[in-house]
Coordinates of C-alpha atoms and ligand atoms in Angstrom, one line a residue:
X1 CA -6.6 2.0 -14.9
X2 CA -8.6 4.3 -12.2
X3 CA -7.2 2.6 -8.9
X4 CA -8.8 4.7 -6.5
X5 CA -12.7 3.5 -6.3
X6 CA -10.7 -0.1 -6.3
X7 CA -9.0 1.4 -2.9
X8 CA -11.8 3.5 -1.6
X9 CA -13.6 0.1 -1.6
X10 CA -10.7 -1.5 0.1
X11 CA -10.8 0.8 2.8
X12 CA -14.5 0.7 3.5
X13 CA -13.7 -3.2 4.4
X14 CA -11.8 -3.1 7.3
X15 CA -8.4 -2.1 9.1
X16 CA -7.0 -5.4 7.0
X17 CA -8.0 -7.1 4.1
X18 CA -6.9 -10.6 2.9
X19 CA -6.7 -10.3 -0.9
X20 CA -7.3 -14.5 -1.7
X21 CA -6.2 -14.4 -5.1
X22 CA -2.4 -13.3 -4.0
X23 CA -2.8 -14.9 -0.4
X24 CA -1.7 -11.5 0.7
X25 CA -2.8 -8.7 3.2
X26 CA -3.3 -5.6 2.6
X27 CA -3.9 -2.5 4.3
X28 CA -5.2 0.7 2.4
X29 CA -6.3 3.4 5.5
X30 CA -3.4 6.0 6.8
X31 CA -4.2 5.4 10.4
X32 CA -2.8 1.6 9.5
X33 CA -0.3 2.4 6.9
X34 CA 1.8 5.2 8.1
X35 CA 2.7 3.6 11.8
X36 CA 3.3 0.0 10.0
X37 CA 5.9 1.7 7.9
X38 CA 7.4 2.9 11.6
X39 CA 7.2 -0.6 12.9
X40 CA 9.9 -2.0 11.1
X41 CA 10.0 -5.3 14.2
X42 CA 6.7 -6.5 13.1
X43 CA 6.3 -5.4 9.6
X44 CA 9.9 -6.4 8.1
X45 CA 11.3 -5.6 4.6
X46 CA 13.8 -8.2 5.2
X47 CA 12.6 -10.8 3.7
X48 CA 12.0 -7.9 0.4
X49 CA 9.0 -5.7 -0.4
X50 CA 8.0 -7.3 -3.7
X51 CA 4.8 -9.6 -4.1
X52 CA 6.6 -12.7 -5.6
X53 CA 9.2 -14.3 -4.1
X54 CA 11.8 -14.8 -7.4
X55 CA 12.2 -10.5 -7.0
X56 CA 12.6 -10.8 -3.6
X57 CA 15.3 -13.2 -3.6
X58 CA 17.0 -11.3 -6.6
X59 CA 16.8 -8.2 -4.5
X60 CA 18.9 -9.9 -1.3
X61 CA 21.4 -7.0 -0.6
X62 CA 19.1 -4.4 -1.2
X63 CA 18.8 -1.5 1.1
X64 CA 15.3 -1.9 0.2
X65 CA 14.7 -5.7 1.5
X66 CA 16.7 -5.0 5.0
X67 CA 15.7 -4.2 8.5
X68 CA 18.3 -2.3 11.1
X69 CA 20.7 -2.2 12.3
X70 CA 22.4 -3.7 8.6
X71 CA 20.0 -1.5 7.0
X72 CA 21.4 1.8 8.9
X73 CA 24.6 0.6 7.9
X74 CA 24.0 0.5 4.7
X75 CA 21.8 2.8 4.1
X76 CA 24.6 5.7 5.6
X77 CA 26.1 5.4 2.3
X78 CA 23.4 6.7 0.6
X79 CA 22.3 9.4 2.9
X80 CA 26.2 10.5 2.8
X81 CA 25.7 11.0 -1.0
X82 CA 22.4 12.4 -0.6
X83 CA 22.8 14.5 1.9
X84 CA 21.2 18.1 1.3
X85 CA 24.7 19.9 1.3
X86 CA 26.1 18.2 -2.0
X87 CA 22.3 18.1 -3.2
X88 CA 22.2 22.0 -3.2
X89 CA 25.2 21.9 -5.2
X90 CA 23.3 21.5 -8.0
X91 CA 20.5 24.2 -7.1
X92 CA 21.6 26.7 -9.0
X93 CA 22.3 24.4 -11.8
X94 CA 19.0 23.4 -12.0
X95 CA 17.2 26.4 -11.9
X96 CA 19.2 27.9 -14.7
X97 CA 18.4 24.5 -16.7
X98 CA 14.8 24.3 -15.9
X99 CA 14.8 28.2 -17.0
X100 CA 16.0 27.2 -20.0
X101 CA 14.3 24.1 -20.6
X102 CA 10.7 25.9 -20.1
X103 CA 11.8 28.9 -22.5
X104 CA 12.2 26.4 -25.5
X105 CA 8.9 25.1 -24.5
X106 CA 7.2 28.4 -24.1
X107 CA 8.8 29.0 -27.7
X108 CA 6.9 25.4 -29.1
X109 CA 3.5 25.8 -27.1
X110 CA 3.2 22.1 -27.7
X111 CA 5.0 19.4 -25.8
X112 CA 5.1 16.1 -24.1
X113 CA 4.4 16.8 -20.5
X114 CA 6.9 13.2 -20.2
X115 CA 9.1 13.4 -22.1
X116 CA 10.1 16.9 -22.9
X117 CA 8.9 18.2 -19.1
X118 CA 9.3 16.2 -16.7
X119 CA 12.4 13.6 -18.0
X120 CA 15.1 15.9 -18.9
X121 CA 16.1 17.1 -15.2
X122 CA 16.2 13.5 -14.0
X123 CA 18.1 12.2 -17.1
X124 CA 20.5 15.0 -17.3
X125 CA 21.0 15.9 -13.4
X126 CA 20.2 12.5 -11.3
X127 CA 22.1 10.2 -13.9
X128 CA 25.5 12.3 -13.8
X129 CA 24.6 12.7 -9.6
X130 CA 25.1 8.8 -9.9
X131 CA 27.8 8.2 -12.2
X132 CA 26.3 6.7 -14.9
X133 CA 28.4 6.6 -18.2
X134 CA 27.3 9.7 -20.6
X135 CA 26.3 7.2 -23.8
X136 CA 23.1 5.9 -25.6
X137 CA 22.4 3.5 -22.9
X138 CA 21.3 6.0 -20.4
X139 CA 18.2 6.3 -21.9
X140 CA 17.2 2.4 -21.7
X141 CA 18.4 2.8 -18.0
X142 CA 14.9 4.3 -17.7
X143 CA 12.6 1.5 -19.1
X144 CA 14.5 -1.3 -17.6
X145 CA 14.0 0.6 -14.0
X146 CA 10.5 0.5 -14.8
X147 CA 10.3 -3.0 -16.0
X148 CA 12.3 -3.9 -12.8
X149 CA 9.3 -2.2 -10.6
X150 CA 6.6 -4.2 -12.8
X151 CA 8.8 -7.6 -12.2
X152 CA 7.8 -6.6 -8.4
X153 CA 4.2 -7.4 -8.6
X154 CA 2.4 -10.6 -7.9
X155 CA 3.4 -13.5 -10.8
X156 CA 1.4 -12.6 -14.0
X157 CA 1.7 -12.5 -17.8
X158 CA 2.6 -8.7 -17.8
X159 CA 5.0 -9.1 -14.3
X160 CA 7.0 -11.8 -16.9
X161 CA 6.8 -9.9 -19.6
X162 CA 9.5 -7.3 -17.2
X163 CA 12.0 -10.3 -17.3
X164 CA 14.3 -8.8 -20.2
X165 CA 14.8 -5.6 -18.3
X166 CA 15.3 -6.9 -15.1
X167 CA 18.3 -8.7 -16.8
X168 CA 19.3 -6.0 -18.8
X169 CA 19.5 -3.6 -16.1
X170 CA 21.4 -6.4 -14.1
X171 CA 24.2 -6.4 -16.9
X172 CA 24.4 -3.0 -17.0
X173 CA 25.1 -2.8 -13.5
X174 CA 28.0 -5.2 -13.4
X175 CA 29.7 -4.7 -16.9
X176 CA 28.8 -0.6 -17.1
X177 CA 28.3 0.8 -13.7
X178 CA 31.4 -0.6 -12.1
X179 CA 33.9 1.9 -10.3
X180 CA 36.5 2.7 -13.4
X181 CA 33.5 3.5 -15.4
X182 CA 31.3 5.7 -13.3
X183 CA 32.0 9.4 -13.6
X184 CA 34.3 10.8 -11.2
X185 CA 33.2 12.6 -7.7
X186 CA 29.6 10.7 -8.1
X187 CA 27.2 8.5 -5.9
X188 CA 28.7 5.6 -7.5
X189 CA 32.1 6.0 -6.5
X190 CA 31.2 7.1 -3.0
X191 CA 29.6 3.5 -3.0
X192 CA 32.2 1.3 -4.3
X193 CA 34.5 3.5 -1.7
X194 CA 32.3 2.1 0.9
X195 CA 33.2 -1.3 -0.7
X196 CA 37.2 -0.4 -1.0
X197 CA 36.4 0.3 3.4
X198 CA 34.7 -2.6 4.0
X199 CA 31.7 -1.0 4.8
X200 CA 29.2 -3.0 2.2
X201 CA 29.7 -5.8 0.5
X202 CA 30.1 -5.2 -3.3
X203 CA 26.7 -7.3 -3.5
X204 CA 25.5 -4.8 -1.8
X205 CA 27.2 -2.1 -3.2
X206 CA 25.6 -3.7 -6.9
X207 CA 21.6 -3.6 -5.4
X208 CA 22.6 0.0 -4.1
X209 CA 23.4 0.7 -7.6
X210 CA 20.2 -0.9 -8.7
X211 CA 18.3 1.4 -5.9
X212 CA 19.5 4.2 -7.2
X213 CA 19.0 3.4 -11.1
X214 CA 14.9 2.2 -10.0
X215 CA 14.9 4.9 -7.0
X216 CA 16.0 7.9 -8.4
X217 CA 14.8 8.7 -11.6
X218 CA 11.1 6.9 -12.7
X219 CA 9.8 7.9 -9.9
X220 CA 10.5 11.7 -10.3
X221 CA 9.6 11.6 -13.3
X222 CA 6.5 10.3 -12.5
X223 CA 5.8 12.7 -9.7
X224 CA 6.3 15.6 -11.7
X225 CA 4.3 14.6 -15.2
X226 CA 1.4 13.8 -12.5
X227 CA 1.4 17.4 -10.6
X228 CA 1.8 18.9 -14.3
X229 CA -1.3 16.7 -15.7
X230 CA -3.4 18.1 -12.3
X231 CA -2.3 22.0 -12.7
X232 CA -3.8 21.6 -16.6
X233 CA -6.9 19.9 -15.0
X234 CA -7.4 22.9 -12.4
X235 CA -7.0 25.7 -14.0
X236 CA -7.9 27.6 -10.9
X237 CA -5.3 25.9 -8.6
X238 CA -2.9 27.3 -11.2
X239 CA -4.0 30.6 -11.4
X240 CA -2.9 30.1 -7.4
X241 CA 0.3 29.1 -8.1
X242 CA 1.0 32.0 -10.9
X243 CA -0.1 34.3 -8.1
X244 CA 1.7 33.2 -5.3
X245 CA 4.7 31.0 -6.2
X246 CA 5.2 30.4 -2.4
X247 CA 3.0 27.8 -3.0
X248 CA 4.7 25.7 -5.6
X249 CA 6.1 23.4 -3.2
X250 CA 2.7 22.8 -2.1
X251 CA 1.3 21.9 -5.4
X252 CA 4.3 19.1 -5.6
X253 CA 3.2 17.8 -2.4
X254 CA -0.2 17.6 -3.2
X255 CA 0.6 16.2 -6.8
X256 CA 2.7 13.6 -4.7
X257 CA -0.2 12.7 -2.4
X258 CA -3.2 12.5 -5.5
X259 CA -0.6 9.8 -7.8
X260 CA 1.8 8.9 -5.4
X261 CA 4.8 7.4 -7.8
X262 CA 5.5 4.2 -6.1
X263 CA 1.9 3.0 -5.2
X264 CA 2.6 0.2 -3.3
X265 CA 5.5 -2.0 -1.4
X266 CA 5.0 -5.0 0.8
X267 CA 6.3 -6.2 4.2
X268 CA 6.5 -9.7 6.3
X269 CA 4.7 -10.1 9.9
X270 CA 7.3 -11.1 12.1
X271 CA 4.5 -11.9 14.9
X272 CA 0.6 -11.8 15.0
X273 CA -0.4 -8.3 14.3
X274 CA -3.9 -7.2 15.7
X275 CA -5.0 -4.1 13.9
X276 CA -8.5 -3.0 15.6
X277 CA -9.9 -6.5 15.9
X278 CA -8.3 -8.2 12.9
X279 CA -5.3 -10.2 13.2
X280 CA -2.9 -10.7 10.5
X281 CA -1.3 -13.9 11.1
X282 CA 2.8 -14.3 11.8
X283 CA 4.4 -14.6 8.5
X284 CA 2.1 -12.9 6.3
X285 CA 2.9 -11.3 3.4
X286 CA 1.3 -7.7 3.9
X287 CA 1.2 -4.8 1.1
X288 CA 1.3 -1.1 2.7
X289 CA -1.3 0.8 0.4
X290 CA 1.0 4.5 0.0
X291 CA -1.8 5.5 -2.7
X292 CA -4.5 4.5 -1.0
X293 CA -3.6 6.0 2.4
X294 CA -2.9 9.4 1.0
X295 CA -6.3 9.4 -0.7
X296 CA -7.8 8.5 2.6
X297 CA -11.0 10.4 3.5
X298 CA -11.0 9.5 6.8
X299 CA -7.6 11.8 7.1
X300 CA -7.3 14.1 4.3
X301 CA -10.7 16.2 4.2
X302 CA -12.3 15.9 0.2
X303 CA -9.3 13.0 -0.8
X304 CA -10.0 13.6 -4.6
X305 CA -9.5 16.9 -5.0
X306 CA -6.5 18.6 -5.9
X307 CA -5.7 21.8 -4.0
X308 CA -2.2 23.6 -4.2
X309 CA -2.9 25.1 -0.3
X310 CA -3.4 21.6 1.4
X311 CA 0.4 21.0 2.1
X312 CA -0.3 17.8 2.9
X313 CA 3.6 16.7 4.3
X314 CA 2.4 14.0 6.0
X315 CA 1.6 12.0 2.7
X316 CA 3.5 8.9 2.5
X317 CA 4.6 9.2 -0.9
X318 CA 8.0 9.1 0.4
X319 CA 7.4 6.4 2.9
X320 CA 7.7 7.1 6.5
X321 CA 10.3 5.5 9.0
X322 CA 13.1 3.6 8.7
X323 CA 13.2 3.1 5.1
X324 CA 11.9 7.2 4.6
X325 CA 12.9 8.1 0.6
X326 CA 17.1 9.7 0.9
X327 CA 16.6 10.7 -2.3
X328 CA 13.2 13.6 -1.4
X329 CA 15.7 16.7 -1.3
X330 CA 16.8 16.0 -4.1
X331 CA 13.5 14.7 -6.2
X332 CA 12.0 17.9 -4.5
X333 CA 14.3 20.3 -5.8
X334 CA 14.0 19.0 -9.5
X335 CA 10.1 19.5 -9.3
X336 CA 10.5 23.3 -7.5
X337 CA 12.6 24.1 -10.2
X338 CA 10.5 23.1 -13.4
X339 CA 7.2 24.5 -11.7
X340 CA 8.7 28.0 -10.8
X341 CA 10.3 28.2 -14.0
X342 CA 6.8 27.5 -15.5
X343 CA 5.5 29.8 -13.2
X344 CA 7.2 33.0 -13.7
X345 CA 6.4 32.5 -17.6
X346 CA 3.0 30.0 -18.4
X347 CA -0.2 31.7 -18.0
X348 CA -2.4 28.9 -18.8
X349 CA -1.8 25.0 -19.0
X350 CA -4.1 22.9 -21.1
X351 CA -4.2 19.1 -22.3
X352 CA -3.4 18.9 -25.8
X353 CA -5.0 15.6 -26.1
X354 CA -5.5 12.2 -24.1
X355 CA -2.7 11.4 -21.8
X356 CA -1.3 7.9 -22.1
X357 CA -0.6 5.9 -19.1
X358 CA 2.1 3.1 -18.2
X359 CA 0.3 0.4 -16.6
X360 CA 3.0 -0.2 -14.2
X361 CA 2.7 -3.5 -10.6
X362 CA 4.2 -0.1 -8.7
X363 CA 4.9 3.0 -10.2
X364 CA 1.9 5.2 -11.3
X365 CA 3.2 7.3 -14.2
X366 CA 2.1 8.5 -17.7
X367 CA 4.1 7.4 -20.8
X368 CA 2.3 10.5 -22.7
X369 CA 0.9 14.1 -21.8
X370 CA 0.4 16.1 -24.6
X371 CA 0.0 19.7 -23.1
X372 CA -0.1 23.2 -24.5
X373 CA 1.1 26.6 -22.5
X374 CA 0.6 30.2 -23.1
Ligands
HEM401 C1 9.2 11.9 -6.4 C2 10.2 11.1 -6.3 C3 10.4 9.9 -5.3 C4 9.4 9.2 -4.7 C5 7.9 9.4 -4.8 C6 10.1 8.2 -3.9 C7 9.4 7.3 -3.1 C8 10.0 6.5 -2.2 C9 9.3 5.6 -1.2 C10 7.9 5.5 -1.0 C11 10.3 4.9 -0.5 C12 10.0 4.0 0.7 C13 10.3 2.5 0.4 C14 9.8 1.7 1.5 O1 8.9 2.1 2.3 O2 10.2 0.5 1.6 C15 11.6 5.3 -1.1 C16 12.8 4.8 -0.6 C17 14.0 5.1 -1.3 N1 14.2 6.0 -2.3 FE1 12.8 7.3 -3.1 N2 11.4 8.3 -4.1 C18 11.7 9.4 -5.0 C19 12.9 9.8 -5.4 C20 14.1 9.2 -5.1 C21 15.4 9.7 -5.6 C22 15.6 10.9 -6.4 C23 16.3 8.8 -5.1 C24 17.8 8.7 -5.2 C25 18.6 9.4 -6.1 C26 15.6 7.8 -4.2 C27 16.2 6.8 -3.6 C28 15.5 6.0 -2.7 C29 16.2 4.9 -1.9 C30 17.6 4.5 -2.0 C31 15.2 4.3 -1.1 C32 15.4 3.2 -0.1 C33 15.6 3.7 1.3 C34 15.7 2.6 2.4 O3 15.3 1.5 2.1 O4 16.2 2.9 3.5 N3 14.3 8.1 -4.3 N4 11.4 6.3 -2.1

C-alpha cells in the first residue's frame, strides 16, 4: 500500500528499468520523466496510456490515447470549455460554498475528510460544469470513473474485477450524457457542438465525455483528501498555513507532489530511445512514473517530507507537455477554496482514526479520513 520505497528502489536501478513480469519499461527519476512527457515523437500516447491492450483499444478516440496534430484538434474543445475565463465564473461560487461547507463541519468537529471534505465541490461544481443530469446516478458516476482507472492497469484479478464499471460508465455515456440530456450552457454541449461543426467525431466527442467523467472529478478528489490527510499529520506546516494563508496554494501543490492522484500512465517508443546508456527498444511499452518522479531525491531536496513553503510547480502531477492536465485551473481553484475556508476558521486538524485507502492500478486516493477540527 506504501509505493514509495517500491519507487525509491526503482530509481536507484537505473535511468530505465524493464519490469519482466508486465514486459514493460518503466522510468521512475524526474530528469527522465518530465522531458519524455515533452517528447510526444518518441514516447507516443497514440497507441493509449493504459497497461493492457483491451483498455487501450476501448479508449481509441480518446484525447488521452492521441498524439498531434489530431490531438490539438481535439483537444481545443476542451481547453475552450476550460479555459480560465468561464472557470472563474464559478470563483465566487465556490468560495461562498466551501465557506459554507467548512462552517457545518466546524459545527460537527467530526467528519470524513472524503466524503464530507473533499467530494462535495467536485460533485456539486465539476458535474453541473459538465452537464451531467442532476439525479441519483451522479453519484455512481464517481466509482465507475475509478473502476475505469483500475481497468487501466496490467491484466489481473482486481483490473477484472473494474469490468462492470467500465460498462456502466459506457452506458451512461451514450444513453444519459447525450446532447438533449446534458444541462444547458455546459462542457457537454460545447462538445456535441464541436460534433454538430464537424470538428470531432461523436466517437470522439463520447471518450471526451469519458475524459471528463474519469478526468475531472476522482482525481480532485483525491488530491485534496491527500493535502488534508498531510496538514493533520504536520501540525506545524498548518500552523504555517493558519498564519500566512498566502501559502495555501503552496500546500496544494505540495499535497499534489507527495500523492500525486494519477500515479502513473504509459507511452509507446516509436524508435530506439537511449536514456544515459540504456536503450529502450522501438515499440516498447513504457510507464512514465508521475509519483515517483515527484518524490525524486535527486531533484526535490528531503522527497518525503511535506513542507507548505516548497512550491514545488514543477511536479508533474498534472503531466507536462502536450497532454498537460486542461482541467488544473479549475481542480486548483476547488482545493484554494476548501483550504482557505478551513483556514480562516480550523485551528488544529487531527486524525480521528485510521484512514482507509482505495487500492486503485492509477489513482492514489483514500476511500476514508476520519478527521477532527477545532
Ligand atoms: C487534482 C486534480 C487533477 C490531477 C492531479 C490531474 C492530472 C492529470 C494528468 C497527470 C494528466 C496528464 C495525462 C498524460 O500525461 O497523458 C491529465 C490530463 C487531463 N486532465 Fe487532469 N487532473 C486533474 C483534474 C482535472 C480536471 C478537473 C479535469 C476536467 C474537468 C481534467 C481533465 C483532464 C483531461 C481532459 C486530460 C487529457 C489532456 C490531453 O490528453 O491532452 N483533469 N490530468
Amino acid at each position: 500500500m506504501d509505493p514509495y520505497p517500491h519507487y525509491a528502489a526503482l530509481r536507484g536501478l537505473g535511468p530505465a528499468v524493464y519490469l519482466s513480469e508486465y514486459d514493460i519499461y518503466g522510468l521512475f527519476r524526474y530528469e527522465h520523466v518530465r522531458p519524455a512527457l515533452v517528447d510526444w515523437e518518441r514516447f507516443s500516447s497514440a497507441e493509449g496510456i493504459a497497461m493492457n491492450p483491451t483498455t487501450n483499444e476501448a479508449m481509441e478516440g480518446s484525447l488521452l490515447g492521441m498524439d498531434p496534430p489530431r490531438q490539438r484538434e481535439v483537444r481545443t474543445v476542451f481547453t475552450d470549455a476550460l479555459r480560465p475565463k468561464y472557470v472563474r465564473k464559478v470563483a465566487d461560487g465556490l468560495e461562498q460554498l466551501a465557506g459554507q461547507l467548512v462552517d457545518d463541519l466546524v459545527q460537527r468537529g467530526e467528519f470524513d475528510g472524503v466524503t464530507d471534505f473533499a467530494r462535495t465541490l467536485p460533485v456539486g461544481i465539476v458535474l453541473d460544469l459538465i452537464g451531467f443530469p442532476r439525479d441519483e446516478q451522479r453519484e455512481e458516476i464517481l466509482d465507475w470513473a475509478l473502476g475505469a482507472f483500475n481497468y487501466m492497469g496490467p491484466y489481473s484479478d482486481h483490473q477484472a474485477s473494474s469490468l462492470p464499471d467500465v460498462q456502466a460508465l459506457a452506458q451512461y455515456l451514450t444513453t444519459k450524457a447525450t446532447p438533449e440530456k446534458l444541462l444547458p450552457d455546459s462542457f457537454g454541449q460545447i462538445v456535441w457542438e464541436a460534433v454538430g461543426r464537424g470538428d470531432i467525431t461523436e466517437n470522439e466527442a463520447l471518450m471526451t465525455m469519458s475524459a471528463y467523467a474519469c478526468a475531472g472529478v476522482d482525481t480532485t478528489i483525491a488530491g485534496i483528501s491527500s493535502t488534508l490527510w498531510l496538514l493533520a499529520r504536520n501540525p506545524d506546516e498548518w500552523a504555517k498555513v493558519r498564519q500566512d494563508p498566502t501559502t495555501v496554494p503552496g500546500a496544494f501543490l505540495e499535497g499534489l507532489r507527495m500523492e500525486a492522484p494519477i500515479q502513473s500512465f504509459t507511452r509507446v517508443t516509436t524508435c530506439n530511445v537511449d536514456l544515459d546508456g540504456v536503450t529502450i527498444p522501438a515499440g516498447s511499452r513504457v510507464v512514465l512514473s508521475y509519483g515517483s518522479a515527484n518524490r525524486d531525491e535527486r531533484h526535490y531536496p528531503d522527497p518525503d517530507r511535506f513542507r507548505v513553503s516548497r512550491n514545488p510547480s514543477d511536479s508533474v502531477a498534472f503531466g507536462f507537455g502536450v497532454h498537460n492536465c486542461p482541467g488544473r485551473v479549475l481542480a486548483t481553484m476547488e482545493a484554494h477554496a476548501l483550504f482557505n475556508a478551513l483556514a480562516s476558521r480550523v485551528e488544529k486538524i487531527d486524525l480521528a482514526g485510521e484512514p482507509v485507502r482505495a487500492p486503485n492500478n492509477i489513482i492514489r486516493g483514500l476511500e476514508r479520513l476520519p478527521i477532527r477540527v477545532t
